[in-house]
């Protein structure tokens, strides 16, 4: 054992410095087999085989990569504003980022989960969590758009989320940073943690047809740090499993104070039982406030509503709701094998990987095989639930995914490797280094009942020299392995953005054919839609000016506007009249303290502009749309407040040319 | 000829619909040679050969790609906020996005130019333009950070920018949307365009040692649309060339009204002459207001200053400053060959590519070989300046780059192809289809005196079916060609983001070795730096609370803070004490209406937070930093306004543990 002093003088006892931080594998360059280039090359005109949906971490978005090429195909804005396409800036999208704390332009997006039917990936929606200001979002996989965001009250650090049950009955979340619940006075001393802080689990019901989410109930659990979770499946359907650390209930310097106990827990939660208790009226109503934001594809607009109440069950009152399974040490990943029998807890400070048996767990519960209680929750005996331990697996186990042949693949942060082992025999079968310090890993369908297998992607935490250097701030490094044979084969390094945590993937064929390519203009129900140039107009309502504008290759209608005054609230409602794929138009006006609009064919978007100065303000199309794109521009004249310049608007209004399609006009 | 009716009923006469929009090449899948996979594959552990700096278009950022892999290595925030790393959200970076119109979170970034010495790429800085709210930025290629942003007054649609002279004496910009200059009343009728609107050219002086930019002078030119530009080089050093369209001076429906004249112009500007006139006091002082924002690497902070005046020369008064070279039709690209002799104008509506000769131009000027005047500027005769025309080159020529063997490569938007031709003989040598509708193209060093050659990248405007579909909104498609042989060979498709316009590239060896990997903490001069945990503290100044905080694996100091009150302005000044590459820490606090901080080793960043509600607010590290990253968290207690909770802060302050390294304290 080695004694380490941190800067502040705190003494830590650990096996090696590597144990805390990351160690480079000895060789920094991997041997790849001769056909790796061919295996990852997707020739021009060909498509990738899998969509890989990768959480963006601290960029708040979702990255969509193609596999095996590793090409970033799209960034889907979820929890962070995206000036690129106006997400969070257009009037329509602003409501999607509203919370009980106000409009928030950023979050930390950690985990993704594709909807499932019968425990199999079904490709309808993908769910995403926000870690910092707790929320769950739903993205429609027909449009790659965020269509719903639900805030979670009584929570903080929404980390063990958004994992789902096998028919997407629920999306589930557990709070990482325990806090006082919203209905009590949270203005309490921080060191009253043990008394006042709670870890709350949320069950969000998903409408099986529309996908719409509603917070069904919450469960008040002890104040620990819930870390990750996964639903039971197959035989364990009806249960949910959560890893938790900080069973020490420390409120300061957790790296020391929450690393004291040899074992923390995986909490097994019987959610079918919880449903019964809710039906039986066992929950208390908790007054709170949380945002529920929905996107409407017909009006092309989002709306935000504040909800005021949630029903909460307490693990203290309901002793058969939850059970603690002791798990060494500060468990992080909590992963269930495809059969639903094996529950893998990856104690990030543990030197082995324990695997619990669901069958044994049920038996231990039946036998009341308890080692005691923790804050009212029965603790099952470690030996009673244990299927076995993977011995000498590596250092710093974090996460486990599965293939369809009974193998588990666990990431080891400290020893920088992926280790393949047999779920039943617990024998280590193969290990491959990662560059460097792998966090999450992903096998297509690897947390479902039917993994697709073939590839494994390691999402590494440290990049350093893997790519050309780009100053102090680097992209993250991902690595693609072929797992179709007995031994894993490294194929490719590719950079990723933000910081990828959990990821998902599905075969392209599952959703490729059902993509929405543009919006039918005849079905556009936006309240400010303009369905043809002849309807374009400018309407003043007090100091609000509504511009009903159209865009089509290659002009706006109207493109000359006068009579706007300093201090007016001008709303450019731009409808893209195109009806073909990949013909967006953009809209921007000089000096606006706003982002642009990027308007898909058939869509209406609104940019708000409050001009501060009189003068001449050019506007233009920001997305190259045709050979005459550079000509797609116009002017807005702004007069001083109180001036008498009449409101006029036109397109091609010239003395020698009376062909203007726009109903030119002067409005009050 | 075909008659086309647009939606509004305007009749256009054009050769074919393809001429306006884009046509798919007949075959949608390219034949690639057998070794393409090997040629683009960069094995794990190996580095790309070139850095490719790609403008982000409507995302306002710069993308850095590796070639030949096509991997996106980094997104450098320039003109748009970047919630991912707090750019535009931290107190330090907010000033970088200030303008005379206020704080602007977005712009449209079109062109990039690496600094040059003797006309050769030198890899010190890269310049970037903002199109919507005219600005030029400078990015340091040692840190990949935006270190300066200069606003351009009297301008709109800063498109023909930021092109440079051969020793980076100047960065130059021309206004695309002519507007009244800032010193006259811009509140005029839009149809007074011909009388009141001007096209202004800006010359920004670059300090040869520091790179610092200053607006040296502007030139008031006729009200047309300046489109693109390039400096003369070698024999033509001292001149700058600008394409311009809308010589019709239309102010509405430009797709028709600015497409009337058979020829528009390339403007040749004698900037050495302009320098003489400035020295001779020929300029008028124009009162205006524009922001000059600078980043200081010692204080890790930006500052913004408003400048108030610029000196302007007028082409009307100074007849030997500028000359117009007639160029068919609505010229877009304006590209100078490596020798400086040939000026290629790509009339986007022209059926040929005209090449002007600099030598002939000088002679024509000397001979006063004029065809008339345009708004006071002499028009040279087309035949007098013409080297020749590339016949039947393709449809919709846009841009031309050069290799080091006397070849030019021109992109054709409408016929979707890249065409290689001989600069002297004007013979077409090769053509390759692009998928689809290529805009800009790039050869490493391809607009310098010494192109590096080897690769050509086509940045296409239409993507459609090139990659797996991702709903209505798609990435852009780039294509990599090997140009080392006689014929161009397509190697790879790769997606790009925002909308790439012009790009640059240089051999990795030129800058790879000089990258800054972290900041020396001993040299950190941030006014709120905390250089060790023992200096961490919380200081109240009225309703402002300054938290002097440190981060190191894996804790913040302090991590427990009480005595913050609702309505306080809390400033978390977080100093990352790490001194190793690729160990950033992140910082976020629940409910903040702000982005996160991403703090590089040795750096200090500040997050402003105004708590709205009393309660318990967790904060945490958002960037996975060690095996105990999940433990890197803390709590801030917020009490109601006016409450008497004392201000206290600590790390590890427990009755049973007095090892706290933080000077625990209670401050007034």
PDB file of N, CA and C in Angstrom, chain A residues 601-643:
ATOM      1  N   UNK A 601     -38.168  22.320 -44.988  1.00  0.00           N
ATOM      2  CA  UNK A 601     -39.262  22.441 -45.967  1.00  0.00           C
ATOM      3  C   UNK A 601     -40.628  22.168 -45.332  1.00  0.00           C
ATOM      4  N   UNK A 602     -41.549  23.085 -45.505  1.00  0.00           N
ATOM      5  CA  UNK A 602     -42.898  22.938 -44.965  1.00  0.00           C
ATOM      6  C   UNK A 602     -43.070  23.448 -43.550  1.00  0.00           C
ATOM      7  N   UNK A 603     -42.001  23.933 -42.951  1.00  0.00           N
ATOM      8  CA  UNK A 603     -42.013  24.336 -41.547  1.00  0.00           C
ATOM      9  C   UNK A 603     -42.119  25.864 -41.425  1.00  0.00           C
ATOM     10  N   UNK A 604     -42.606  26.319 -40.279  1.00  0.00           N
ATOM     11  CA  UNK A 604     -42.627  27.747 -39.948  1.00  0.00           C
ATOM     12  C   UNK A 604     -41.812  27.962 -38.687  1.00  0.00           C
ATOM     13  N   UNK A 605     -40.902  28.922 -38.712  1.00  0.00           N
ATOM     14  CA  UNK A 605     -40.103  29.272 -37.541  1.00  0.00           C
ATOM     15  C   UNK A 605     -40.149  30.784 -37.337  1.00  0.00           C
ATOM     16  N   UNK A 606     -39.984  31.182 -36.078  1.00  0.00           N
ATOM     17  CA  UNK A 606     -40.129  32.598 -35.742  1.00  0.00           C
ATOM     18  C   UNK A 606     -38.895  33.143 -35.055  1.00  0.00           C
ATOM     19  N   UNK A 607     -38.382  34.236 -35.597  1.00  0.00           N
ATOM     20  CA  UNK A 607     -37.256  34.942 -34.984  1.00  0.00           C
ATOM     21  C   UNK A 607     -37.752  36.269 -34.434  1.00  0.00           C
ATOM     22  N   UNK A 608     -37.438  36.497 -33.162  1.00  0.00           N
ATOM     23  CA  UNK A 608     -37.818  37.748 -32.516  1.00  0.00           C
ATOM     24  C   UNK A 608     -36.653  38.721 -32.594  1.00  0.00           C
ATOM     25  N   UNK A 609     -36.978  39.966 -32.935  1.00  0.00           N
ATOM     26  CA  UNK A 609     -35.937  40.987 -33.105  1.00  0.00           C
ATOM     27  C   UNK A 609     -36.454  42.302 -32.556  1.00  0.00           C
ATOM     28  N   UNK A 610     -35.692  42.896 -31.670  1.00  0.00           N
ATOM     29  CA  UNK A 610     -36.055  44.220 -31.141  1.00  0.00           C
ATOM     30  C   UNK A 610     -34.979  45.194 -31.609  1.00  0.00           C
ATOM     31  N   UNK A 611     -35.231  45.906 -32.725  1.00  0.00           N
ATOM     32  CA  UNK A 611     -34.190  46.806 -33.235  1.00  0.00           C
ATOM     33  C   UNK A 611     -33.928  47.944 -32.248  1.00  0.00           C
ATOM     34  N   UNK A 612     -32.632  48.226 -32.068  1.00  0.00           N
ATOM     35  CA  UNK A 612     -32.224  49.266 -31.113  1.00  0.00           C
ATOM     36  C   UNK A 612     -31.880  50.583 -31.781  1.00  0.00           C
ATOM     37  N   UNK A 613     -31.569  50.502 -33.094  1.00  0.00           N
ATOM     38  CA  UNK A 613     -31.093  51.698 -33.791  1.00  0.00           C
ATOM     39  C   UNK A 613     -31.878  51.875 -35.076  1.00  0.00           C
ATOM     40  N   UNK A 614     -32.103  53.135 -35.465  1.00  0.00           N
ATOM     41  CA  UNK A 614     -32.674  53.417 -36.780  1.00  0.00           C
ATOM     42  C   UNK A 614     -31.617  53.115 -37.837  1.00  0.00           C
ATOM     43  N   UNK A 615     -32.068  52.768 -39.022  1.00  0.00           N
ATOM     44  CA  UNK A 615     -31.125  52.505 -40.104  1.00  0.00           C
ATOM     45  C   UNK A 615     -31.629  51.425 -41.034  1.00  0.00           C
ATOM     46  N   UNK A 616     -30.696  50.888 -41.795  1.00  0.00           N
ATOM     47  CA  UNK A 616     -31.024  49.930 -42.841  1.00  0.00           C
ATOM     48  C   UNK A 616     -30.459  48.572 -42.447  1.00  0.00           C
ATOM     49  N   UNK A 617     -31.308  47.574 -42.348  1.00  0.00           N
ATOM     50  CA  UNK A 617     -30.902  46.273 -41.814  1.00  0.00           C
ATOM     51  C   UNK A 617     -31.099  45.180 -42.850  1.00  0.00           C
ATOM     52  N   UNK A 618     -30.005  44.678 -43.397  1.00  0.00           N
ATOM     53  CA  UNK A 618     -30.142  43.575 -44.354  1.00  0.00           C
ATOM     54  C   UNK A 618     -30.501  42.260 -43.664  1.00  0.00           C
ATOM     55  N   UNK A 619     -31.271  41.467 -44.366  1.00  0.00           N
ATOM     56  CA  UNK A 619     -31.570  40.097 -43.922  1.00  0.00           C
ATOM     57  C   UNK A 619     -31.225  39.184 -45.093  1.00  0.00           C
ATOM     58  N   UNK A 620     -30.975  37.909 -44.822  1.00  0.00           N
ATOM     59  CA  UNK A 620     -30.598  37.032 -45.921  1.00  0.00           C
ATOM     60  C   UNK A 620     -30.794  35.577 -45.551  1.00  0.00           C
ATOM     61  N   UNK A 621     -30.731  34.731 -46.583  1.00  0.00           N
ATOM     62  CA  UNK A 621     -30.803  33.280 -46.381  1.00  0.00           C
ATOM     63  C   UNK A 621     -29.418  32.781 -46.018  1.00  0.00           C
ATOM     64  N   UNK A 622     -29.318  32.037 -44.908  1.00  0.00           N
ATOM     65  CA  UNK A 622     -28.015  31.601 -44.410  1.00  0.00           C
ATOM     66  C   UNK A 622     -27.625  30.204 -44.890  1.00  0.00           C
ATOM     67  N   UNK A 623     -28.492  29.541 -45.641  1.00  0.00           N
ATOM     68  CA  UNK A 623     -28.215  28.162 -46.061  1.00  0.00           C
ATOM     69  C   UNK A 623     -28.223  28.101 -47.579  1.00  0.00           C
ATOM     70  N   UNK A 624     -27.067  27.840 -48.147  1.00  0.00           N
ATOM     71  CA  UNK A 624     -26.883  27.834 -49.600  1.00  0.00           C
ATOM     72  C   UNK A 624     -27.938  26.946 -50.255  1.00  0.00           C
ATOM     73  N   UNK A 625     -28.829  27.548 -51.019  1.00  0.00           N
ATOM     74  CA  UNK A 625     -30.025  26.830 -51.448  1.00  0.00           C
ATOM     75  C   UNK A 625     -30.123  26.649 -52.950  1.00  0.00           C
ATOM     76  N   UNK A 626     -29.390  27.443 -53.716  1.00  0.00           N
ATOM     77  CA  UNK A 626     -29.455  27.343 -55.186  1.00  0.00           C
ATOM     78  C   UNK A 626     -28.322  28.167 -55.757  1.00  0.00           C
ATOM     79  N   UNK A 627     -28.182  28.138 -57.065  1.00  0.00           N
ATOM     80  CA  UNK A 627     -27.147  28.948 -57.721  1.00  0.00           C
ATOM     81  C   UNK A 627     -27.395  30.433 -57.476  1.00  0.00           C
ATOM     82  N   UNK A 628     -28.615  30.801 -57.128  1.00  0.00           N
ATOM     83  CA  UNK A 628     -28.924  32.207 -56.857  1.00  0.00           C
ATOM     84  C   UNK A 628     -29.132  32.468 -55.370  1.00  0.00           C
ATOM     85  N   UNK A 629     -28.591  31.586 -54.547  1.00  0.00           N
ATOM     86  CA  UNK A 629     -28.662  31.771 -53.095  1.00  0.00           C
ATOM     87  C   UNK A 629     -28.091  33.123 -52.658  1.00  0.00           C
ATOM     88  N   UNK A 630     -26.993  33.526 -53.280  1.00  0.00           N
ATOM     89  CA  UNK A 630     -26.362  34.786 -52.859  1.00  0.00           C
ATOM     90  C   UNK A 630     -27.296  35.978 -53.101  1.00  0.00           C
ATOM     91  N   UNK A 631     -28.295  35.780 -53.962  1.00  0.00           N
ATOM     92  CA  UNK A 631     -29.245  36.851 -54.257  1.00  0.00           C
ATOM     93  C   UNK A 631     -30.432  36.847 -53.286  1.00  0.00           C
ATOM     94  N   UNK A 632     -30.473  35.860 -52.386  1.00  0.00           N
ATOM     95  CA  UNK A 632     -31.638  35.722 -51.498  1.00  0.00           C
ATOM     96  C   UNK A 632     -31.451  36.608 -50.272  1.00  0.00           C
ATOM     97  N   UNK A 633     -31.842  37.850 -50.401  1.00  0.00           N
ATOM     98  CA  UNK A 633     -31.616  38.849 -49.364  1.00  0.00           C
ATOM     99  C   UNK A 633     -32.736  39.881 -49.397  1.00  0.00           C
ATOM    100  N   UNK A 634     -32.772  40.735 -48.428  1.00  0.00           N
ATOM    101  CA  UNK A 634     -33.744  41.821 -48.411  1.00  0.00           C
ATOM    102  C   UNK A 634     -33.316  42.879 -47.423  1.00  0.00           C
ATOM    103  N   UNK A 635     -34.139  43.902 -47.306  1.00  0.00           N
ATOM    104  CA  UNK A 635     -33.813  45.005 -46.405  1.00  0.00           C
ATOM    105  C   UNK A 635     -35.005  45.347 -45.518  1.00  0.00           C
ATOM    106  N   UNK A 636     -34.704  45.671 -44.275  1.00  0.00           N
ATOM    107  CA  UNK A 636     -35.711  46.212 -43.363  1.00  0.00           C
ATOM    108  C   UNK A 636     -35.237  47.604 -42.942  1.00  0.00           C
ATOM    109  N   UNK A 637     -36.094  48.584 -43.178  1.00  0.00           N
ATOM    110  CA  UNK A 637     -35.776  49.954 -42.768  1.00  0.00           C
ATOM    111  C   UNK A 637     -36.367  50.185 -41.382  1.00  0.00           C
ATOM    112  N   UNK A 638     -35.528  50.674 -40.482  1.00  0.00           N
ATOM    113  CA  UNK A 638     -35.999  50.968 -39.121  1.00  0.00           C
ATOM    114  C   UNK A 638     -35.942  52.476 -38.900  1.00  0.00           C
ATOM    115  N   UNK A 639     -37.072  53.037 -38.489  1.00  0.00           N
ATOM    116  CA  UNK A 639     -37.161  54.478 -38.214  1.00  0.00           C
ATOM    117  C   UNK A 639     -37.162  54.703 -36.711  1.00  0.00           C
ATOM    118  N   UNK A 640     -36.849  55.927 -36.289  1.00  0.00           N
ATOM    119  CA  UNK A 640     -36.838  56.184 -34.841  1.00  0.00           C
ATOM    120  C   UNK A 640     -38.217  55.952 -34.224  1.00  0.00           C
ATOM    121  N   UNK A 641     -38.226  55.646 -32.943  1.00  0.00           N
ATOM    122  CA  UNK A 641     -39.498  55.497 -32.216  1.00  0.00           C
ATOM    123  C   UNK A 641     -40.293  56.777 -32.395  1.00  0.00           C
ATOM    124  N   UNK A 642     -41.569  56.645 -32.624  1.00  0.00           N
ATOM    125  CA  UNK A 642     -42.424  57.819 -32.735  1.00  0.00           C
ATOM    126  C   UNK A 642     -42.442  58.447 -34.115  1.00  0.00           C
ATOM    127  N   UNK A 643     -41.625  57.947 -35.043  1.00  0.00           N
ATOM    128  CA  UNK A 643     -41.638  58.542 -36.387  1.00  0.00           C
ATOM    129  C   UNK A 643     -42.901  58.120 -37.131  1.00  0.00           C
TER     130      UNK A 643
END
